[in-house]
Coordinates of C-alpha atoms in Angstrom, one line a residue:
X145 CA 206.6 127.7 124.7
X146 CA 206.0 124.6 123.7
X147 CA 202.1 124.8 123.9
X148 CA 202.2 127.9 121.9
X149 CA 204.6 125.7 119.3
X150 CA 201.7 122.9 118.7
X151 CA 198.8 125.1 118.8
X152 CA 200.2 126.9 115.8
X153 CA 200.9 123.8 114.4
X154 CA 197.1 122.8 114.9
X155 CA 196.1 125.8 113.2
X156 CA 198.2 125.7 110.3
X157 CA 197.6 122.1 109.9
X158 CA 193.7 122.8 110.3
X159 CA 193.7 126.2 107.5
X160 CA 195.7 124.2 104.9
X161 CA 193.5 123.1 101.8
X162 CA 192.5 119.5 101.6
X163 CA 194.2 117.4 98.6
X164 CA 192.2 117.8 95.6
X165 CA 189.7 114.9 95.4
X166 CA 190.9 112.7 92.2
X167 CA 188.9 113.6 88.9
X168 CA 185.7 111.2 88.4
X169 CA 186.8 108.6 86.6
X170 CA 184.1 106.5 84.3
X171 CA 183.2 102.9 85.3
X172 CA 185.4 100.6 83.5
X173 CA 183.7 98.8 80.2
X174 CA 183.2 94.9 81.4
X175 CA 185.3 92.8 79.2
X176 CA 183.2 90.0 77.4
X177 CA 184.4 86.3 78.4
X178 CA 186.4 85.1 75.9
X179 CA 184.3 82.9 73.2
X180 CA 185.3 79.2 72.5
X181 CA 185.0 77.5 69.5
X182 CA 185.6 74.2 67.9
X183 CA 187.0 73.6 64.6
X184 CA 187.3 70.2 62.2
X185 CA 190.1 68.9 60.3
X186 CA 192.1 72.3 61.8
X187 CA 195.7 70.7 60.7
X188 CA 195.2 72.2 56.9
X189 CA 193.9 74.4 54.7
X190 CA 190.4 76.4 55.6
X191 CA 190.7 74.9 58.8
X192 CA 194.2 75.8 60.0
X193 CA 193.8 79.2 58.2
X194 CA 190.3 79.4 60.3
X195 CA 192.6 78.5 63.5
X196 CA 195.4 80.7 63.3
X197 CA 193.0 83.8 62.3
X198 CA 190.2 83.1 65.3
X199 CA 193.0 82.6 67.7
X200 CA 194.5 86.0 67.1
X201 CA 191.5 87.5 67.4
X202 CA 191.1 86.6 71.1
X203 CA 188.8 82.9 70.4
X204 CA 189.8 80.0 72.2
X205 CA 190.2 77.6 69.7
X206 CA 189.7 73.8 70.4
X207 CA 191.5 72.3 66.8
X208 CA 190.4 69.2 65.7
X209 CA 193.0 67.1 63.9
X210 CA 194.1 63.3 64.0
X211 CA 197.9 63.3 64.0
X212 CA 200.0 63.6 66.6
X213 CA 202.3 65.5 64.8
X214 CA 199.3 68.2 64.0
X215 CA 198.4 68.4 67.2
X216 CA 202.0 69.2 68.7
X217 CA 201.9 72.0 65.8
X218 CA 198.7 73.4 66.9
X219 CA 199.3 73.2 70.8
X220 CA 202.0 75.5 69.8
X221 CA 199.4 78.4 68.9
X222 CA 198.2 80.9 71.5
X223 CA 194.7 80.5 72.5
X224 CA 194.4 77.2 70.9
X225 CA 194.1 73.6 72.4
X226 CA 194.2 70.4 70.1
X227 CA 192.3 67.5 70.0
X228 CA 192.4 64.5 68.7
X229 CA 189.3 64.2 66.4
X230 CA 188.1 61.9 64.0
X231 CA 185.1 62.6 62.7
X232 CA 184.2 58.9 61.8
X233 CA 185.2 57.8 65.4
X234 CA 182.3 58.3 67.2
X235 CA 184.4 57.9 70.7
X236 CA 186.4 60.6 69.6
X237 CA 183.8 63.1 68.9
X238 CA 182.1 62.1 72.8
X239 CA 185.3 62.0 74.5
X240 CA 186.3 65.6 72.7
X241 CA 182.8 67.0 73.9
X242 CA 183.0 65.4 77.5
X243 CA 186.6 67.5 77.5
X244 CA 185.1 70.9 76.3
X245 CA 181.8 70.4 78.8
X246 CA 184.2 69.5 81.5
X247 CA 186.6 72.8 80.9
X248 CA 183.8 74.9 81.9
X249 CA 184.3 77.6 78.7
X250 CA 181.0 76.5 77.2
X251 CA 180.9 76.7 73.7
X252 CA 179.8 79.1 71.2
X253 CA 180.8 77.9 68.1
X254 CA 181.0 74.8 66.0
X255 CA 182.9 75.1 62.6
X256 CA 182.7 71.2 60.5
X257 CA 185.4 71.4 58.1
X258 CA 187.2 68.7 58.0
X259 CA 186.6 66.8 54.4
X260 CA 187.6 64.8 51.7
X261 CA 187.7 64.6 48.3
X262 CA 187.9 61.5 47.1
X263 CA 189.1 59.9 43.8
X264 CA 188.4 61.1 41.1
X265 CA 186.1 58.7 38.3
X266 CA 182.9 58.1 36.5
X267 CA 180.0 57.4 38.8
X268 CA 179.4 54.3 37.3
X269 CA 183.2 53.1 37.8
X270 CA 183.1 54.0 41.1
X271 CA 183.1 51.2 43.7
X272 CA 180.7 51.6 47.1
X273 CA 183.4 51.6 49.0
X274 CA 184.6 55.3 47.1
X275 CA 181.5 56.8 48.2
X276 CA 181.0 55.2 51.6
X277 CA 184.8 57.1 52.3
X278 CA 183.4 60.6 51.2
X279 CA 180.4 60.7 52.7
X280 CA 181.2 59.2 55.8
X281 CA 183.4 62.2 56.3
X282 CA 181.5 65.1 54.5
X283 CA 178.3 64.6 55.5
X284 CA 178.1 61.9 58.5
X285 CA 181.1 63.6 60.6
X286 CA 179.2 67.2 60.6
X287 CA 175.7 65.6 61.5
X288 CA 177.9 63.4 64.5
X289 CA 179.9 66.1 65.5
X290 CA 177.2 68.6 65.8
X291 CA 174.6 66.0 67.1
X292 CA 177.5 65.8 69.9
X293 CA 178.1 69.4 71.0
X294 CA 174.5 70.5 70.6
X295 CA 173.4 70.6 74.1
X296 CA 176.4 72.6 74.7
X297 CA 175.8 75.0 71.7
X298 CA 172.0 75.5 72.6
X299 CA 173.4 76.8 76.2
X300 CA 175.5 79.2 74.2
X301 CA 172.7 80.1 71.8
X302 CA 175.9 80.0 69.6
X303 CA 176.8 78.9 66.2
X304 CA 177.2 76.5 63.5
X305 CA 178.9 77.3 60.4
X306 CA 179.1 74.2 57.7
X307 CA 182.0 74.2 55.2
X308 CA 180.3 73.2 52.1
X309 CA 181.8 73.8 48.7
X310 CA 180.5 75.2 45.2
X311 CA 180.5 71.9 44.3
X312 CA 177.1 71.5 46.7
X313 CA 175.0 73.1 43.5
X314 CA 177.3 72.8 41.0
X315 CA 177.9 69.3 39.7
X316 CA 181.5 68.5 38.1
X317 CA 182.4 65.6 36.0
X318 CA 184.2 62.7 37.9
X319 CA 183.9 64.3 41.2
X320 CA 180.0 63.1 41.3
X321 CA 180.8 61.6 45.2
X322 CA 182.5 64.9 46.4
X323 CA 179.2 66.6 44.7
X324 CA 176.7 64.4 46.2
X325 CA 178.1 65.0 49.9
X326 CA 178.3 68.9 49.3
X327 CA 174.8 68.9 48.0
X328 CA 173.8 66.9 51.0
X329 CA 175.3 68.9 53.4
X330 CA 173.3 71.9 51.9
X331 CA 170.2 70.3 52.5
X332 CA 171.4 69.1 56.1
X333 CA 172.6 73.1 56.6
X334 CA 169.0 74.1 55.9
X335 CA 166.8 71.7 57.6
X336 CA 169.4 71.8 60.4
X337 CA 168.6 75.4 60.7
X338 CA 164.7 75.6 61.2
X339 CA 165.4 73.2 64.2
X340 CA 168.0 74.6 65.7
X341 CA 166.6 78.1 65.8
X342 CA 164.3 76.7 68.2
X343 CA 166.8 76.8 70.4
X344 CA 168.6 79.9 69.8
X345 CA 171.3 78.3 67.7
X346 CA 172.2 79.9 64.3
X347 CA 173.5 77.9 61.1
X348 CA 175.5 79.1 58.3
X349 CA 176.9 77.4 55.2
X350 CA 180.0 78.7 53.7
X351 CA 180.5 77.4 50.2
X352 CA 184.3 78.1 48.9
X353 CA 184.9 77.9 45.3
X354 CA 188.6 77.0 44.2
X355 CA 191.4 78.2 46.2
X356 CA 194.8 76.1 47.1
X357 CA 194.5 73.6 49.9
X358 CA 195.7 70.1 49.9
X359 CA 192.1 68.3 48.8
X360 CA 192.7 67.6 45.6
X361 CA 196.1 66.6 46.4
X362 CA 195.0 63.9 48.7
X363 CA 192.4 62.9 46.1
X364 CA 194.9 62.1 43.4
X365 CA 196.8 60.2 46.6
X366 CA 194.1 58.0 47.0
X367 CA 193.6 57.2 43.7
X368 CA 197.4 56.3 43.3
X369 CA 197.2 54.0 46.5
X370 CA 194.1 52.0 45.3
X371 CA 196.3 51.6 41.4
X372 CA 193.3 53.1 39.8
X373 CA 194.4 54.9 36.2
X374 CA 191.4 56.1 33.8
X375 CA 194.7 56.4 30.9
X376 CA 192.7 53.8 28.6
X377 CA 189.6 55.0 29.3
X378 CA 186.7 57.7 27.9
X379 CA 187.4 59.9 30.6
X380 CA 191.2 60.1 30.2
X381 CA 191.6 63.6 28.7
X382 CA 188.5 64.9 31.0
X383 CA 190.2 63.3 34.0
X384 CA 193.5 65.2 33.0
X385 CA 191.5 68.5 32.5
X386 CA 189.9 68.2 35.9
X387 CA 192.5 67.5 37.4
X388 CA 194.7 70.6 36.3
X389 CA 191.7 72.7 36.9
X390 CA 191.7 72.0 40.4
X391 CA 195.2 71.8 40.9
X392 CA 197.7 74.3 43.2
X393 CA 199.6 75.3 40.0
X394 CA 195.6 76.8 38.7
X395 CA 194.8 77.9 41.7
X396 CA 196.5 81.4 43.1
X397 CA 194.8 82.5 46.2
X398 CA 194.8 80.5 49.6
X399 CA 192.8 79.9 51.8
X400 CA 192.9 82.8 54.3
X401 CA 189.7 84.7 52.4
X402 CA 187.9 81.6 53.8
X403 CA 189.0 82.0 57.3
X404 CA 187.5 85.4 57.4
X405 CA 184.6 84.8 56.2
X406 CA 184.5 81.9 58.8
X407 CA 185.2 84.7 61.6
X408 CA 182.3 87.0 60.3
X409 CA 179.6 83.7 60.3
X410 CA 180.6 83.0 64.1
X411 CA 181.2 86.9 65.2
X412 CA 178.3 88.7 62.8
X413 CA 175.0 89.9 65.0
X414 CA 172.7 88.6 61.8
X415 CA 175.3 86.6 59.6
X416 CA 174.1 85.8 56.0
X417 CA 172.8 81.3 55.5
X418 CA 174.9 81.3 52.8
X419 CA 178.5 82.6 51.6
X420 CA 179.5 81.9 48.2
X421 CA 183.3 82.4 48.5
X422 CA 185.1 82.4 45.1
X423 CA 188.3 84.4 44.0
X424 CA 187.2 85.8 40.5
X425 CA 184.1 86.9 38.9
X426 CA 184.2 84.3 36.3
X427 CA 183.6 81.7 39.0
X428 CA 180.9 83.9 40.9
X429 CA 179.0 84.0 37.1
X430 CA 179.0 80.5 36.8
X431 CA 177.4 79.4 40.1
X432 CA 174.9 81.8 40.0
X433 CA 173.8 81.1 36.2
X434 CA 174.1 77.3 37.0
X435 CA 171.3 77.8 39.8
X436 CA 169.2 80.3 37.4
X437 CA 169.0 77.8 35.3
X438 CA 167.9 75.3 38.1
X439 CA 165.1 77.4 38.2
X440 CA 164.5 77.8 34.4
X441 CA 164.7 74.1 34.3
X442 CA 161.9 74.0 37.3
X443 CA 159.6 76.5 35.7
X444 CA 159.4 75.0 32.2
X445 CA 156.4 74.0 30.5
X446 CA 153.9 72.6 33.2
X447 CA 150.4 73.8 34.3
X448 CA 151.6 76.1 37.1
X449 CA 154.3 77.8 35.2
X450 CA 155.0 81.1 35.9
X451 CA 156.1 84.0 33.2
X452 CA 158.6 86.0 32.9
X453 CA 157.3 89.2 35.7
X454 CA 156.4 86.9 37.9
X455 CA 159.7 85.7 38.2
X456 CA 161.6 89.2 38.2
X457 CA 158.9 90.0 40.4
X458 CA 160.0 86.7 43.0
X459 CA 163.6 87.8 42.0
X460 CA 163.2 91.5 43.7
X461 CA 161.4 90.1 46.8
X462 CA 164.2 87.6 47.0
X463 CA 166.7 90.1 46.6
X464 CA 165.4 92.5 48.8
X465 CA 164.7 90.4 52.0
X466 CA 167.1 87.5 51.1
X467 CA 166.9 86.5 55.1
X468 CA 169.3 85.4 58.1
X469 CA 169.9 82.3 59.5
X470 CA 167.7 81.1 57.0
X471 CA 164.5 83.3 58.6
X472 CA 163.0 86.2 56.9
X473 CA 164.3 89.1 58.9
X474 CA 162.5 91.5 61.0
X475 CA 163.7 95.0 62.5
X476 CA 163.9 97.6 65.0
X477 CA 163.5 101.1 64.0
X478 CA 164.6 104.4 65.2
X479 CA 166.3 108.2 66.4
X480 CA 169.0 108.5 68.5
X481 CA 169.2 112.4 69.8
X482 CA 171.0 114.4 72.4
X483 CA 170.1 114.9 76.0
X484 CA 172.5 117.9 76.4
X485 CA 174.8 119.9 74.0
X486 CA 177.8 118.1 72.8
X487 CA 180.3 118.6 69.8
X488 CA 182.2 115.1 68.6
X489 CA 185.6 114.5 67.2
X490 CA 185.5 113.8 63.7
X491 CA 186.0 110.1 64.2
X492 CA 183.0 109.1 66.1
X493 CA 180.6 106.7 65.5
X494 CA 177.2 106.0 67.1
X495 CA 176.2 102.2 67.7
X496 CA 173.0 101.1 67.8
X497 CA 172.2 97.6 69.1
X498 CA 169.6 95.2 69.5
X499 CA 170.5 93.5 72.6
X500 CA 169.6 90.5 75.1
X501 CA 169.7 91.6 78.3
X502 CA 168.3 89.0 80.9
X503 CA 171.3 87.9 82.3
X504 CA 173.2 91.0 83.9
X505 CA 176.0 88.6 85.3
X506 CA 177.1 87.9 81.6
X507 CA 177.9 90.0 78.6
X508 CA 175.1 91.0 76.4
X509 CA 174.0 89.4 73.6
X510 CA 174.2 91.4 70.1
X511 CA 171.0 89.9 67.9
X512 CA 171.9 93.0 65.4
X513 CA 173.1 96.2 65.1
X514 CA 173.6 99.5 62.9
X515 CA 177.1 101.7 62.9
X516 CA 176.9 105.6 62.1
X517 CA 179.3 108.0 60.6
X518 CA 178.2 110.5 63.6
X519 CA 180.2 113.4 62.3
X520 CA 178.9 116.2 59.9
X521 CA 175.1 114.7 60.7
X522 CA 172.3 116.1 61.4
X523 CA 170.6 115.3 64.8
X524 CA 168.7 113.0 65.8
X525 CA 170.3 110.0 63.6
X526 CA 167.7 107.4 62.0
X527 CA 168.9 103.8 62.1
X528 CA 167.0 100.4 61.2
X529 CA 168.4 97.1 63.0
X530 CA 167.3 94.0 61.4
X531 CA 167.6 91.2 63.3
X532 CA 166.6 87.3 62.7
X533 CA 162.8 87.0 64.8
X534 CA 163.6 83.1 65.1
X535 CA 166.7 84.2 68.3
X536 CA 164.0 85.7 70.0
X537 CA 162.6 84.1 72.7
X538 CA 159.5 85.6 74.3
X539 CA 161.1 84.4 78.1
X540 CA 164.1 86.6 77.7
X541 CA 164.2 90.5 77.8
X542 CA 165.7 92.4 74.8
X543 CA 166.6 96.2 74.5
X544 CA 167.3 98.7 72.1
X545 CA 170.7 100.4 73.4
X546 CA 173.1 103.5 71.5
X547 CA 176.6 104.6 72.5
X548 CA 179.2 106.6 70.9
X549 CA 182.8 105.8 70.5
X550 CA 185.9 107.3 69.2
X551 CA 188.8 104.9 68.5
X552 CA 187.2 102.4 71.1
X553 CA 186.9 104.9 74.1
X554 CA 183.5 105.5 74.7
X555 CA 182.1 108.8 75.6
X556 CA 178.4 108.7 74.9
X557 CA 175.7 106.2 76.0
X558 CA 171.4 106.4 76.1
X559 CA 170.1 107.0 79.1
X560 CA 167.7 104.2 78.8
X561 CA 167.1 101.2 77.2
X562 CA 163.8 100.4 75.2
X563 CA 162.4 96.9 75.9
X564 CA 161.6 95.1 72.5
X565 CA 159.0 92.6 73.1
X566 CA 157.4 91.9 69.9
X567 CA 158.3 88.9 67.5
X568 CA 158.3 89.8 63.8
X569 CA 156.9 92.9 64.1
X570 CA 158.8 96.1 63.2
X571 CA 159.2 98.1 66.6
X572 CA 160.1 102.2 66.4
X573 CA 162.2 103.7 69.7
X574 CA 163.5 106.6 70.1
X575 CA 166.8 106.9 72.3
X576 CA 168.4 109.7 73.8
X577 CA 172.3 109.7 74.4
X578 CA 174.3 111.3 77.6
X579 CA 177.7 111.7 78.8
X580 CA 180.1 109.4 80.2
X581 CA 182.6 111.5 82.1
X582 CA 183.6 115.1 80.2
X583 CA 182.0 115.5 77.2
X584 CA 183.8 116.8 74.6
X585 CA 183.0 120.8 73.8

C-alpha cells in the first residue's frame, strides 16, 4: 500500500506546473562615483552657499576655511570635510592636496573663492603693503592653489571655476586694488585655460556683481584696524557713496544665485568661460556698455580701424559661436528613430550624448549633450550636440549614445553607439533606439 501511496505522490509531484520563472528584470543603471570637489574661503558667503548647495546635491565637498571654529561648522555638513586652508600659506595648500591625493576620491573640481576686499582709498594714498594683502589673496592663492591640485585635476579631466567679480572689467573708484586683482584673475582665467585644455581640464570664470556677503564688511574692518579715515579728504563724500553702494542694507539678494551657477560650471557637459552674475538689469546694462565701449575706445581713429558693419558683422559671429571653455565649439549632428513600434507617456524625454567611452570600469564622460520633448514629435528626432574640440583627445574613444527616460526610469536606449573620431569637424550619425524591458504600448 505503501508503494502505491509514493508512486502517486511521484506522479502528482511530477504533473504539477513548475513556478513561474520571475519576469525579466532590466540590468540595473550603474551609479556614477560620487564627484569631489574643493572649495576656497567655504566659511562665508559664495563659498559656504557653494558648499551647502554641492553637498546636497550628492558632491563631496572638501571646504577650505582657516578657523577652527569654521571648520567644526562645516564638519557638521553631510558630504563635506573641512580643511584648514590658507591660501597664502603655501604648506597649507601642499599638506591639503597630499590629504585629498591620499583619500583616494580624486578630484574633479577646483572652485578658488576665497577673497578679499581690501580698504577702501585712492590709489595714490594707498600704501604697498594694501595691495600686497589683496593680491596675495585674489590672485596669488588661485594660481598656488591650482598650481597644487593640477596633477590631480588633469587625472580627473575635471574643472576649474575662478570666482572673479564685475569689478574684473569694470573699474570702481577707491577700490582700484580689489579691481586690479579681479582684472588679473581674468587674464589668469584665460591664459590658464588654453593650457589646461591640453590636458583635458576645463576653466570657467564666474563674475558676480553685487549681492550680500561679508566683503565689504571686512573691508571697512580693515580700514578701521589700520586708523585710516578719508573724513578730511577729496574722497570723503565718494568714499561714503561707495561705501553704501556696496553695503548689505543696498544689497537684497544673497548669495545662493552664485552657488548655482557655481554647480552648473563644475556639473555642465559644455559650461559657458564666463558668467556674468548680477541681480537686476540695470547692473547687467552697465557691464556690458562699460566693455562696448572698451571696444569703441580700441577701434577709434587709427589706420586699421574698422566701421560700423564690420563691427555688427564681428558682433553676430561673436554672438552666434560665443565658444566653451574658451574654444570655439564644434558639434555632432543627427536622427534618433525607432527600431520597433512603441507609444511613450507624455513625459518622456530623449537624451542624446556625446560621450567618452574608453574606460568601461568607470562612468562615462558627458563632453555634451541635447534633451528632447519626445512627446507629440514626429520620428526620427534631429538633435545637434556641440561640444568643446579642445576635451578631445585623439587616444581616447568617444561615442554618440540616445536613451529615453520618463521621471528617471529609463525605458529606451540605441542599439549602438557611433564612434566620433574627428576633431573640429562636424560629424552626422544616425541612431536607432530599442527597448529596455516592456515597452510601453
Amino acid at each position: 500500500m505503501s508503494r502505491h501511496l509514493a508512486l502517486a505522490a511521484m506522479a502528482l509531484t511530477l504533473a504539477a506546473p513548475a513556478p513561474a520563472s520571475p519576469p525579466a528584470v532590466p540590468p540595473a543603471e550603474p551609479q556614477p562615483a560620487q564627484r569631489a570637489v574643493l572649495i576656497t574661503g567655504a566659511s562665508s558667503g559664495f563659498g559656504r552657499a557653494a558648499t551647502e548647495l554641492l553637498a546636497s546635491k550628492g558632491w563631496f565637498v572638501y571646504a577650505g576655511a582657516r578657523s577652527q571654529e569654521d571648520l567644526d561648522a562645516l564638519n557638521k555638513l553631510r558630504n563635506v570635510k573641512a580643511i584648514r586652508l590658507d591660501v597664502t600659506r603655501p604648506d597649507e595648500i601642499y599638506t591639503a592636496a597630499a590629504l585629498v591625493r591620499a583619500e583616494g576620491r580624486g578630484l574633479y573640481g577646483l572652485v578658488n573663492n576665497a577673497g578679499v576686499g581690501g580698504a577702501p582709498a585712492p590709489l595714490n594714498d594707498a600704501e604697498e603693503k594694501d595691495l600686497t594683502y589683496v593680491f596675495d589673496v585674489n590672485m596669488y592663492g588661485p594660481w598656488r592653489v591650482t598650481k597644487a591640485f593640477a596633477p590631480l585635476l588633469a587625472e580627473s579631466k575635471g574643472r576649474v571655476v575662478n570666482i572673479s567679480s564685475i569689478a574684473g572689467f569694470v573699474a570702481a573708484p577707491l577700490l582700484g586694488p580689489y579691481a586690479m586683482s579681479k582684472h588679473a584673475i581674468e587674464a589668469y582665467s584665460d591664459a590658464l585655460r588654453a593650457e589646461m585644455a591640453v590636458l583635458g581640464v576645463t576653466v570657467v570664470a564666474i563674475e558676480p556683481g553685487r549681492f550680500a556677503t561679508n566683503i565689504v564688511g571686512t573691508a571697512t574692518k580693515r580700514m578701521e584696524e589700520q586708523g585710516k579715515s578719508l573724513e578730511n579728504s577729496p574722497y570723503a563724500e565718494l568714499t561714503r557713496q561707495t561705501l553704501q553702494r556696496y553695503s548689505s542694507a543696498q544689497v537684497k539678494e544673497g548669495p545662493e544665485r552664485v552657488a548655482r551657477v557655481i554647480e552648473e560650471a563644475l556639473s555642465s557637459p559644455a559650461p559657458k568661460p564666463r558668467n556674468l552674475v548680477v541681480s537686476d538689469q540695470r547692473e547687467a546694462e552697465f557691464a556690458i556698455r562699460r566693455e562696448l565701449q572698451k571696444v569703441a575706445q580700441l577701434n577709434q581713429d587709427h589706420p586699421f580701424s574698422y566701421d560700423r558693419n564690420t563691427l555688427v558683422t564681428m558682433l553676430d559671429e561673436a554672438l552666434a559661436n560665443p565658444g566653451g571653455g574658451g574654444a570655439t565649439m564644434s558639434k555632432v549632428t543627427g536622427t534618433v528613430g525607432y527600431r520597433e513600434r512603441i507609444a511613450l507617456p507624455p513625459a518622456a524625454t530623449i537624451r542624446v550624448q556625446l560621450v567618452d567611452v574608453s574606460r568601461a570600469d568607470a562612468p562615462a564622460d558627458v563632453l555634451g549633450e541635447q534633451l528632447i520633448e519626445a512627446a507629440g514629435r514626429q520620428v526620427p528626432f534631429a538633435f545637434e550636440i556641440r561640444y568643446d574640440p579642445a576635451r578631445i583627445d585623439e587616444r581616447m574613444s568617444y561615442a554618440v549614445q540616445a536613451r529615453i527616460e520618463d521621471g528617471g526610469r529609463l525605458l529606451f536606449i540605441s542599439d549602438q553607439s557611433y564612434p566620433v573620431i574627428t576633431r573640429g569637424a562636424p560629424t552626422a550619425v544616425n541612431l536607432l533606439l530599442k527597448s529596455v524591458g516592456r515597452s510601453p504600448r
